Coordinates of C-alpha atoms in Angstrom, one line a residue:
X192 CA 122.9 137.3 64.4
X193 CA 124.7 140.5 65.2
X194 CA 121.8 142.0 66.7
X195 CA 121.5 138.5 69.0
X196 CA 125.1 138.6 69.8
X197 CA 125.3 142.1 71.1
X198 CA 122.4 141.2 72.8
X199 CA 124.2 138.1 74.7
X200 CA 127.6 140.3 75.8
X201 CA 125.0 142.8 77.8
X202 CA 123.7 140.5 79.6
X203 CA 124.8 140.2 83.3
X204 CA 127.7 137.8 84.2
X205 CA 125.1 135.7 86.8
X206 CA 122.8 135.1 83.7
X207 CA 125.5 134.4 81.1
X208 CA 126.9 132.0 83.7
X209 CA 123.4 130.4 84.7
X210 CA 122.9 129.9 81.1
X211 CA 126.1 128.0 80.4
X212 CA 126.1 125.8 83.4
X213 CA 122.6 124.5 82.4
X214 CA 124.4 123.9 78.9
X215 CA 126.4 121.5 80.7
X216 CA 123.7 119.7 82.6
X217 CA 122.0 119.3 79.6
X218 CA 125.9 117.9 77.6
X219 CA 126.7 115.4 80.2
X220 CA 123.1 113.6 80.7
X221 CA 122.5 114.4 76.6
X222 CA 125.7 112.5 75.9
X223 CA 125.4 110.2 78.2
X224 CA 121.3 109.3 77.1
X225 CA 122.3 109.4 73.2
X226 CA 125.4 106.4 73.8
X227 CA 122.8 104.2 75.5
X228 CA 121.6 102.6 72.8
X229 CA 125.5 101.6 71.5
X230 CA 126.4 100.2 74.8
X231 CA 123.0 98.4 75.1
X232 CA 123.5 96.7 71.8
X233 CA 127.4 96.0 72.3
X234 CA 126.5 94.5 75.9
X235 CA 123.8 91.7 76.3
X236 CA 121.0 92.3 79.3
X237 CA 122.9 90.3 81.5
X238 CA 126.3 92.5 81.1
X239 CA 124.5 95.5 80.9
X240 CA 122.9 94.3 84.3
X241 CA 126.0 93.9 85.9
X242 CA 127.0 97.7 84.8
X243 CA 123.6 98.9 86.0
X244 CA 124.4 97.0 89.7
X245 CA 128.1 98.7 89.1
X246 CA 125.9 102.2 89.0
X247 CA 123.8 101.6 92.1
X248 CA 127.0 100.6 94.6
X249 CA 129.0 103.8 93.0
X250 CA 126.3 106.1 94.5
X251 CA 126.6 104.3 98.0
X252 CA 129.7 104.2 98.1
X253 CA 130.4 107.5 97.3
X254 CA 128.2 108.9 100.3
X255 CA 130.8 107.0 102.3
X256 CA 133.8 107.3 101.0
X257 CA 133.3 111.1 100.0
X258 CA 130.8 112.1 102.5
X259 CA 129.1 114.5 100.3
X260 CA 131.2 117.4 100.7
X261 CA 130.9 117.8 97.5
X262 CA 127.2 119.7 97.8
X263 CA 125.5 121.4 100.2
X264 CA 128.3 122.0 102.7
X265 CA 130.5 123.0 99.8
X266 CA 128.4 126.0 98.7
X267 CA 127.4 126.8 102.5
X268 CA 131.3 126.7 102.8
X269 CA 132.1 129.5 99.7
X270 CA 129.1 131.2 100.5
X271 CA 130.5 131.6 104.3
X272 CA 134.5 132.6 102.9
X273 CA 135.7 135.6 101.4
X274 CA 137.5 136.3 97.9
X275 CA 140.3 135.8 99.4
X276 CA 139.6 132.9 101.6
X277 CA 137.5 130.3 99.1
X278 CA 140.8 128.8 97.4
X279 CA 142.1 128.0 101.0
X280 CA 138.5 126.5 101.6
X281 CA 138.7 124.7 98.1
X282 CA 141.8 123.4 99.3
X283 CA 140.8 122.1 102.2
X284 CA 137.9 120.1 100.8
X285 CA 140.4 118.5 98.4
X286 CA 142.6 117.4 101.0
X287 CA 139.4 116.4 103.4
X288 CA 138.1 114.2 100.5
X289 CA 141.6 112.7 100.2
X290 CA 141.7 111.6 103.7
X291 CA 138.2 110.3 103.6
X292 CA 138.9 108.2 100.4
X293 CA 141.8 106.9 101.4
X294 CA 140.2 105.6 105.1
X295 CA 137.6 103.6 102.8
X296 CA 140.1 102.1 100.6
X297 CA 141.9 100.7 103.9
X298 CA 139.0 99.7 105.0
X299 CA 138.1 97.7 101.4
X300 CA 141.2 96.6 101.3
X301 CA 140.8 94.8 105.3
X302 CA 137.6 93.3 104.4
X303 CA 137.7 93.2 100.8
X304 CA 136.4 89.2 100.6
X305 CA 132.8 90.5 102.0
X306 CA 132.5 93.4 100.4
X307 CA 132.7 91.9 96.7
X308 CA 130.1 89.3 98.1
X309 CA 128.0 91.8 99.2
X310 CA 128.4 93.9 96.2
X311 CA 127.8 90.9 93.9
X312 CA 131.0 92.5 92.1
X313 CA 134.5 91.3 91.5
X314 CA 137.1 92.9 92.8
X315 CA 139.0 94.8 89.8
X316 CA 135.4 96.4 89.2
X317 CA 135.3 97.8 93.3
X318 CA 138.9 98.7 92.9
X319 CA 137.8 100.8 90.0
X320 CA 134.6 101.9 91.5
X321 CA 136.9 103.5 94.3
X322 CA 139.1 105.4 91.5
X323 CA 136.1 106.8 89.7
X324 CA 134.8 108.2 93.2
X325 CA 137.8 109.6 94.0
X326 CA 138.6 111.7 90.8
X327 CA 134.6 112.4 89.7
X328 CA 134.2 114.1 93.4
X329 CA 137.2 116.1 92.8
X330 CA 135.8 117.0 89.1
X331 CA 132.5 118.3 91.0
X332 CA 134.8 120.3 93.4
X333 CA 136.5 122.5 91.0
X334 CA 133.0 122.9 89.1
X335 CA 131.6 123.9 92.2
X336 CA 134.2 126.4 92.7
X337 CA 134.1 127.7 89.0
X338 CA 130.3 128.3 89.8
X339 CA 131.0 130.4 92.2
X340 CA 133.7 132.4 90.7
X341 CA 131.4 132.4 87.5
X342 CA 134.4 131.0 85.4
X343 CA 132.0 129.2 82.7
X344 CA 134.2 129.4 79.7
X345 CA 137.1 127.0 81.8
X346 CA 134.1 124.7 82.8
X347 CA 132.1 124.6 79.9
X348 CA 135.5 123.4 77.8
X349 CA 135.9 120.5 81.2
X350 CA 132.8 118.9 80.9
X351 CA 132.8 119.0 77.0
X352 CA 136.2 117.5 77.2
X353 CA 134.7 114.6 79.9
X354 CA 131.2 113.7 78.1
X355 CA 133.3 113.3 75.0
X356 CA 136.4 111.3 76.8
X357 CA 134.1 109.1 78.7
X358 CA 131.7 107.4 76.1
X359 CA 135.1 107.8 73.6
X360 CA 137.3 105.3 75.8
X361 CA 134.4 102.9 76.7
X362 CA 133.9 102.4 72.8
X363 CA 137.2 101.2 72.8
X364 CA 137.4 99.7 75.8
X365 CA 134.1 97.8 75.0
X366 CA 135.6 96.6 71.4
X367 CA 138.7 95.2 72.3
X368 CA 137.7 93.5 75.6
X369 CA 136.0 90.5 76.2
X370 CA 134.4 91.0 79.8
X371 CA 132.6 94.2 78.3
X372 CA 131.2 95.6 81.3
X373 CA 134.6 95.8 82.7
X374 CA 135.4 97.5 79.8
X375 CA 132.4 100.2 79.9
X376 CA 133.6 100.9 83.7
X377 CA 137.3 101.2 83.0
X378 CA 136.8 103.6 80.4
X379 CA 134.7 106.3 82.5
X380 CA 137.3 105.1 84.9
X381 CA 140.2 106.1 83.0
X382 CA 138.4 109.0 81.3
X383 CA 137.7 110.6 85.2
X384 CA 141.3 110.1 86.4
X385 CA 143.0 111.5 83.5
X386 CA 141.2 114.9 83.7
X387 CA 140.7 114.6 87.7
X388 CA 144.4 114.4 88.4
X389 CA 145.0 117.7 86.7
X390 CA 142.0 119.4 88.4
X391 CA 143.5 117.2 91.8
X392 CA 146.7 119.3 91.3
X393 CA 144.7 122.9 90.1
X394 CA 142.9 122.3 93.7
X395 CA 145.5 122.4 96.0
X396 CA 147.4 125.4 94.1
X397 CA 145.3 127.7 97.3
X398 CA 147.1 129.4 99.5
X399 CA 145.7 128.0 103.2
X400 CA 144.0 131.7 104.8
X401 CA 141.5 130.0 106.8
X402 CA 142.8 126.8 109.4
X403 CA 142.3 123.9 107.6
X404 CA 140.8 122.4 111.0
X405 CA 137.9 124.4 111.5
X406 CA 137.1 123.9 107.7
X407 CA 137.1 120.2 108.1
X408 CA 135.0 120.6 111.6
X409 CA 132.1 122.8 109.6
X410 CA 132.6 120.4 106.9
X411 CA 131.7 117.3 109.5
X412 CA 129.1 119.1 111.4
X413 CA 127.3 120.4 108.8
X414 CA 127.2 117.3 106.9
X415 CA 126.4 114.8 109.5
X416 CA 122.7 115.3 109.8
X417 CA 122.4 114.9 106.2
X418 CA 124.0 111.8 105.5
X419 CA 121.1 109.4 106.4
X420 CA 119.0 112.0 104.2
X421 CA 121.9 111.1 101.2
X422 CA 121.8 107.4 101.7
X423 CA 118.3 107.2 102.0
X424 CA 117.9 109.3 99.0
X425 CA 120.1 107.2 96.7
X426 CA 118.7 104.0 98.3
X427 CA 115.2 105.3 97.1
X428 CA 116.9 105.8 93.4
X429 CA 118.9 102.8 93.5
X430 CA 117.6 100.0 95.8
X431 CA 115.4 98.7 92.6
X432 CA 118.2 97.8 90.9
X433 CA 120.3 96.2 93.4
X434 CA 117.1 94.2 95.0
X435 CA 116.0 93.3 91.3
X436 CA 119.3 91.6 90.2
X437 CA 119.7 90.1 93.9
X438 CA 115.8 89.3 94.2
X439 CA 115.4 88.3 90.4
X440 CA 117.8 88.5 88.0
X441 CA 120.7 90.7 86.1
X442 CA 118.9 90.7 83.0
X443 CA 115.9 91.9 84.8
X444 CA 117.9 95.0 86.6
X445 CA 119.0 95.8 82.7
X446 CA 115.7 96.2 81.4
X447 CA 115.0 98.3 84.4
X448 CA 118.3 100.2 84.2
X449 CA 117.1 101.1 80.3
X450 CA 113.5 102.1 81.3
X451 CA 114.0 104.2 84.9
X452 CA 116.9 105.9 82.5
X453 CA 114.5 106.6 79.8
X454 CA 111.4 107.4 82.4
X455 CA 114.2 110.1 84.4
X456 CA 114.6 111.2 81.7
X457 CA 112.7 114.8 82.6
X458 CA 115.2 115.4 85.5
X459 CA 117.5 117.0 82.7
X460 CA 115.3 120.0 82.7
X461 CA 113.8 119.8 86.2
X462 CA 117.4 119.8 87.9
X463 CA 118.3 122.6 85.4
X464 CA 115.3 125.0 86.7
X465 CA 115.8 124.2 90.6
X466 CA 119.8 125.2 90.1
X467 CA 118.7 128.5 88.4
X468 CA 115.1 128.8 91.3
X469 CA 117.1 128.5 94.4
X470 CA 118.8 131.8 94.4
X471 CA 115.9 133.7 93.6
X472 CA 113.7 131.6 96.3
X473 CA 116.3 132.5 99.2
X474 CA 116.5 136.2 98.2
X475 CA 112.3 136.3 97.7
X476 CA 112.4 134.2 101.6
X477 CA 114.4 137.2 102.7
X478 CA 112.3 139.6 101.3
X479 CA 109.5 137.9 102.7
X480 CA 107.5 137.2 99.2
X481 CA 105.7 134.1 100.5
X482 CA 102.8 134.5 97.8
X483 CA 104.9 134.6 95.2
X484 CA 106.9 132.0 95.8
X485 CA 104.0 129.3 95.9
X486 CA 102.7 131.2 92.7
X487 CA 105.7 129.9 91.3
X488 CA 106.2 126.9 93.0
X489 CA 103.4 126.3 91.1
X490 CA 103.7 127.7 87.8
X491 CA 107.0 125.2 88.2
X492 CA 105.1 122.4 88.3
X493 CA 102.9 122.9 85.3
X494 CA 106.3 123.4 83.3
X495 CA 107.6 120.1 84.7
X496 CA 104.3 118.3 84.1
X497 CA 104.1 119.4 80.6
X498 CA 107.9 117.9 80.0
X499 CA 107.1 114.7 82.3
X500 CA 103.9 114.2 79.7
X501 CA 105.9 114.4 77.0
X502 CA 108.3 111.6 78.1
X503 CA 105.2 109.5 78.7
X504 CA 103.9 110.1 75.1
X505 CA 107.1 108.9 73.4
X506 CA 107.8 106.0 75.7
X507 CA 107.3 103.2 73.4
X508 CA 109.4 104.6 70.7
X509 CA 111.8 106.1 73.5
X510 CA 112.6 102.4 74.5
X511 CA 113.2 100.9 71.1
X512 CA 115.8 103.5 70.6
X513 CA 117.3 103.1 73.4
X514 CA 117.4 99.3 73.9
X515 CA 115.8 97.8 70.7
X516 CA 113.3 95.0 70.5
X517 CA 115.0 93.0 73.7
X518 CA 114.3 95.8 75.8
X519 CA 110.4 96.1 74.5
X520 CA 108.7 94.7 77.5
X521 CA 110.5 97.4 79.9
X522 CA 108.2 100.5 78.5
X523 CA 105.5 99.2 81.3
X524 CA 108.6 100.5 83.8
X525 CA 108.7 104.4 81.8
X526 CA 105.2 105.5 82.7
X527 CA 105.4 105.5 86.8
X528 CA 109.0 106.5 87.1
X529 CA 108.1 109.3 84.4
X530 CA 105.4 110.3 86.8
X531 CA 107.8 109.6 89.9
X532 CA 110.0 112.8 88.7
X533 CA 106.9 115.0 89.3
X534 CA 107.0 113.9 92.7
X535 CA 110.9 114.3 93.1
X536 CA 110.6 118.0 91.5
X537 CA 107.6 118.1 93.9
X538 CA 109.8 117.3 97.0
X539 CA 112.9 119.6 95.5
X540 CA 111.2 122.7 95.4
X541 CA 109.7 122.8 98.7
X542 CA 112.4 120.9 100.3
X543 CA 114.5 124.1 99.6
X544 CA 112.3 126.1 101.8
X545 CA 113.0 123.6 104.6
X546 CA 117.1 124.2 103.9
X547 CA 116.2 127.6 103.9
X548 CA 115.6 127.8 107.8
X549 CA 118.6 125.3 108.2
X550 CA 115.9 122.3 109.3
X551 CA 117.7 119.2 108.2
X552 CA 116.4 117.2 110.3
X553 CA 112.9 117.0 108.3
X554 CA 114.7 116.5 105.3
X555 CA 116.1 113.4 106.9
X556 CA 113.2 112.2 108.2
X557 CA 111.3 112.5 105.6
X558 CA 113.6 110.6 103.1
X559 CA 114.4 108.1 105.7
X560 CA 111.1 107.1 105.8
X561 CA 110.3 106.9 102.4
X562 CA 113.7 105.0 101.8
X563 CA 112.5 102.2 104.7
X564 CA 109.1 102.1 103.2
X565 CA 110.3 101.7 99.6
X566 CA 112.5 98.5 100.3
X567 CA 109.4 96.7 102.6
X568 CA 107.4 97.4 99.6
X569 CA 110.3 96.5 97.0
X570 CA 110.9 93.0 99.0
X571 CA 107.1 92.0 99.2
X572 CA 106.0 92.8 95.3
X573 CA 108.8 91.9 93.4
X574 CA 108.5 88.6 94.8
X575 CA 104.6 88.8 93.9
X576 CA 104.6 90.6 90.0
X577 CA 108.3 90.5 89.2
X578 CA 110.3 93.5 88.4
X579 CA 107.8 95.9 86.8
X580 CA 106.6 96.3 90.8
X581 CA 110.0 98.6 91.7
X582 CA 108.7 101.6 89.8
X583 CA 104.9 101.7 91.1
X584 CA 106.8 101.2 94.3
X585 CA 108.9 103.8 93.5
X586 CA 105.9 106.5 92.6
X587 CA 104.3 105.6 95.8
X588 CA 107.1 106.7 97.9
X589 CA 108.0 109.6 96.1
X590 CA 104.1 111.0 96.5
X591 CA 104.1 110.1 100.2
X592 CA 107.8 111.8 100.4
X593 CA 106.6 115.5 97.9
X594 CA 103.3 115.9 99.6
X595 CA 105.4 115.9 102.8
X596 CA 107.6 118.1 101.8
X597 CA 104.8 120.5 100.6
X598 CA 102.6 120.3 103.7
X599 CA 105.4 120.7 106.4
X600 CA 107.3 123.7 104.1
X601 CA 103.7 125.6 104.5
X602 CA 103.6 124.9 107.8
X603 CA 106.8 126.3 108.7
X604 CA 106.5 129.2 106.6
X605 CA 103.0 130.4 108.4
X606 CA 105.1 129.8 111.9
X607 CA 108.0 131.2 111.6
X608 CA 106.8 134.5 109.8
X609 CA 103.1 134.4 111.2
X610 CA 101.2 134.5 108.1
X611 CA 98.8 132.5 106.8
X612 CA 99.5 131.0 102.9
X613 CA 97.4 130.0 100.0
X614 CA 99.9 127.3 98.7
X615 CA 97.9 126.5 95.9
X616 CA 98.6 122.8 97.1
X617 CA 95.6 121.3 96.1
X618 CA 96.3 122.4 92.3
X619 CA 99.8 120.6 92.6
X620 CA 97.9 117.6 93.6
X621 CA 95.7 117.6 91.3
X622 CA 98.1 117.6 88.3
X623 CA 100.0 114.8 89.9
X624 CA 97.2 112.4 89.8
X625 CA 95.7 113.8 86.4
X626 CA 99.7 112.7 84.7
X627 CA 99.5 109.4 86.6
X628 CA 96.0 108.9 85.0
X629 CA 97.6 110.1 81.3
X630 CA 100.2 107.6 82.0
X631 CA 97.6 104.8 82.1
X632 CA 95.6 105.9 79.1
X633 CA 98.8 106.7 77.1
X634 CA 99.5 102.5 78.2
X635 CA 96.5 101.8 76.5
X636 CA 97.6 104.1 73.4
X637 CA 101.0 102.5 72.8
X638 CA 99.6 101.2 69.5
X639 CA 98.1 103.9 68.4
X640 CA 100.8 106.1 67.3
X641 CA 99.2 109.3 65.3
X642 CA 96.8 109.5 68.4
X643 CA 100.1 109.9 70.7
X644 CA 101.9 112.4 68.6
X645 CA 99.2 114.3 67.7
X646 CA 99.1 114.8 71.3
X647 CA 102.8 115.4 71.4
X648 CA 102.6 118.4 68.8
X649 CA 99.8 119.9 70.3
X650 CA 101.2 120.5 73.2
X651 CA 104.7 121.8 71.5
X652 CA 102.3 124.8 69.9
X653 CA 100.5 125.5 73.3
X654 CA 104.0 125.6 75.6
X655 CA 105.4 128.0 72.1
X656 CA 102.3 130.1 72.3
X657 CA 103.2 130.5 75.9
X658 CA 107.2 131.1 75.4
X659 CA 107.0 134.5 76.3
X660 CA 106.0 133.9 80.1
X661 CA 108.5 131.4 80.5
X662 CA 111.5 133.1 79.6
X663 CA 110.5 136.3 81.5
X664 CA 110.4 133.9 84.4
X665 CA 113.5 132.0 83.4
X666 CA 115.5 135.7 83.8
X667 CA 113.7 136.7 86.6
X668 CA 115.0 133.1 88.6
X669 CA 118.5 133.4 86.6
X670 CA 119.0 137.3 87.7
X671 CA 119.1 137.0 91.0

């Protein structure tokens, strides 16, 4: 333990950090997975419908009522600023985000009648909606801006302090309340304003270097292109839901809430190595290390096949524990959103090459479309098979939308630096449609549990056989 320990405090500040804010990727979605089943048992289908329609506005409306200045423009923004400039630009944000959220509350407020009939929501649910987007886009301001300062002890203690607050309050909340999926809102609600108004306040302590004007302008600029790429982005994550309990059914848009949650299940680690690839990719675009860099891309997709495969194994299983027996008939959903992630890893890594040269407007074209072609397809076969439809929907879109993404980030790489690349694209293909055929024959397995988990275990000894190439690659991406 000493030995480990020592080893720990020499390593570099960049790793030490990259290390602890995956630890809190991993907190907030493992906390958030493990008090599913409690809230699916304290709620019936039809409640926990109405909290899974809740789910899907909250991400629209947040691309409004925020727009997203919380990501990408944030971190151009620090990038851009000085030491001495990036609590001014933090600042800035904060007060930017206030005017923006208070516009949208006006605007609820003028129209609020067709809104909560659009929504299929009543109104003390949108009025809360608006309080949780306010104060969880502030949280993920000052945890962007701890990322960059590399203050992980501060954040680490936040976002324990959160995952435990928020599940903590909706117990009660749930318990003591009779509509309950009020009650599961308000208490994230609550949970997010209590610690958001003290990071509100830590926000705005900057002192103002650079003119709050041109901040916003960058901010505006910047973003606008990318705001039909957002909404198309979370309409391709979230339209299932909100065309299922409109098209079909709450109960229905419950049992595919549980089951897309389950099946997503492998974005915990795929998020978690893109956050600790991206700053080696730009510096290895820099240094013009095109080979390695599909190599990689590559090698990145094995590790997130072998994780998405694992998901598929334990499905059945995954869904009783989640749900219980009223939730049984929603493992059909797991196995093509499990196999969707592949494709949405697919589309992150090369997508990144894309933001790399500053070309937005493929990313926005390319989500745009598959957006558009996901609710045709959505509003044709869920009338036709019901709701299992949305998530073979959904892998269709997300192929058509990563092999984009990897055929035009080739192409731009071979024109812009005049080389010709051996993207290795045909071997990505290949294990996409190799997991989607596992998916089916682990469908006709579901019975056969020792068969499955034989499976499972041997391919636990294989990935620790191989643990030693991982990790060297896991510094090498977390070093840089």
């Amino acid at each position: 333990m000493k030995a480990l320990v020592n080893k720990y405090k020499n390593l570099p500040t960049p790793l030490k950090a990259s290390m602890w804010f995956i630890f809190c990727s991993f907190l907030q979605k493992g906390i958030s997975l493990i008090v599913t089943p409690f809230f699916t048992r304290l709620l019936s289908t039809e409640e926990y419908g109405q909290y899974t329609l809740y789910n899907s506005w909250l991400g629209i409306l947040t691309i409004f009522a925020t727009f997203k200045i919380t990501e990408a423009v944030f971190n151009k923004s620090m990038a851009k600023a000085s030491d001495e400039e990036k609590e001014g630009v933090l600042k800035s944000y904060q007060l930017l985000l206030l005017a923006l959220w208070l516009a949208f509350f006006v605007v609820y407020i003028i129209f609020h009648r067709w809104i909560e009939t659009a929504f299929g929501l009543p109104s003390r649910m949108i009025v809360v909606m608006f309080i949780e987007v306010f104060f969880t886009a502030t949280i993920n301001l000052w945890s962007a801006y701890q990322r960059y300062r590399y203050k992980y002890v501060l954040l680490v203690a936040i976002t324990l302090l959160v995952s435990i607050l928020n599940p903590t309050l909706g117990f009660v909340a749930v318990l003591h309340m009779s509509d309950k999926a009020f009650a599961r809102v308000l208490g994230i609600a609550v949970s997010q304003g209590v610690v958001g108004t003290v990071l509100f306040l830590a926000n705005l302590r900057g002192k103002q270097r650079v003119p709050m004007t041109q901040v916003w302008k960058f901010a505006f600029l910047f973003n606008l292109p990318l705001i039909p790429h957002y909404l198309s982005q979370l309409l391709l994550n979230q339209a299932d839901r909100i065309m299922i309990s409109n098209m079909i059914g709450l109960t229905e848009a419950a049992l595919y809430g549980v089951a897309y949650t389950l099946g997503t299940l492998a974005t915990m680690i795929t998020q978690s190595i893109n956050n600790a690839y991206v700053p080696w990719l730009f510096e290895a675009m820099k240094a013009k290390k095109h080979h390695e860099i599909m190599r990689n891309n590559t090698l990145l997709m094995v590790v997130a096949a072998i994780v998405i495969l694992c998901v598929i194994i334990v499905a059945p299983e995954g869904i009783l524990l989640m749900g219980g027996a009223k939730y049984a008939e929603a493992t059909q959903v797991v196995y093509p959103v499990a196999c969707s992630v592949y494709f949405m890893f697919m589309y992150s890594l090369y997508a990144n090459i894309e933001l790399y040269y500053e070309t937005r407007k493929y990313v926005m074209i390319g989500t745009c479309a598959s957006a558009v072609i996901n609710l045709i397809l959505n509003y044709v076969f869920l009338q036709i098979f019901g709701y299992v439809a949305a998530a073979y929907t959904t892998l269709f879109c997300y192929i058509c939308y990563g092999v984009f993404h990897v055929v035009l980030s080739k192409r731009m790489i071979e024109r812009k630096e005049n080389v010709k690349l051996k993207s290795n694209s045909a071997l990505v293909y290949a294990m996409g449609l190799c997991l989607i055929v596992i998916s089916f024959l682990m469908q006709m397995l579901e019975d056969f549990i020792a068969v499955r988990y034989a499976i499972l275990v041997a391919i636990f000894i294989a990935a620790f056989a191989r643990r030693d190439a991982f990790i060297k690659k896991y510094k090498e991406f977390s070093a840089r």
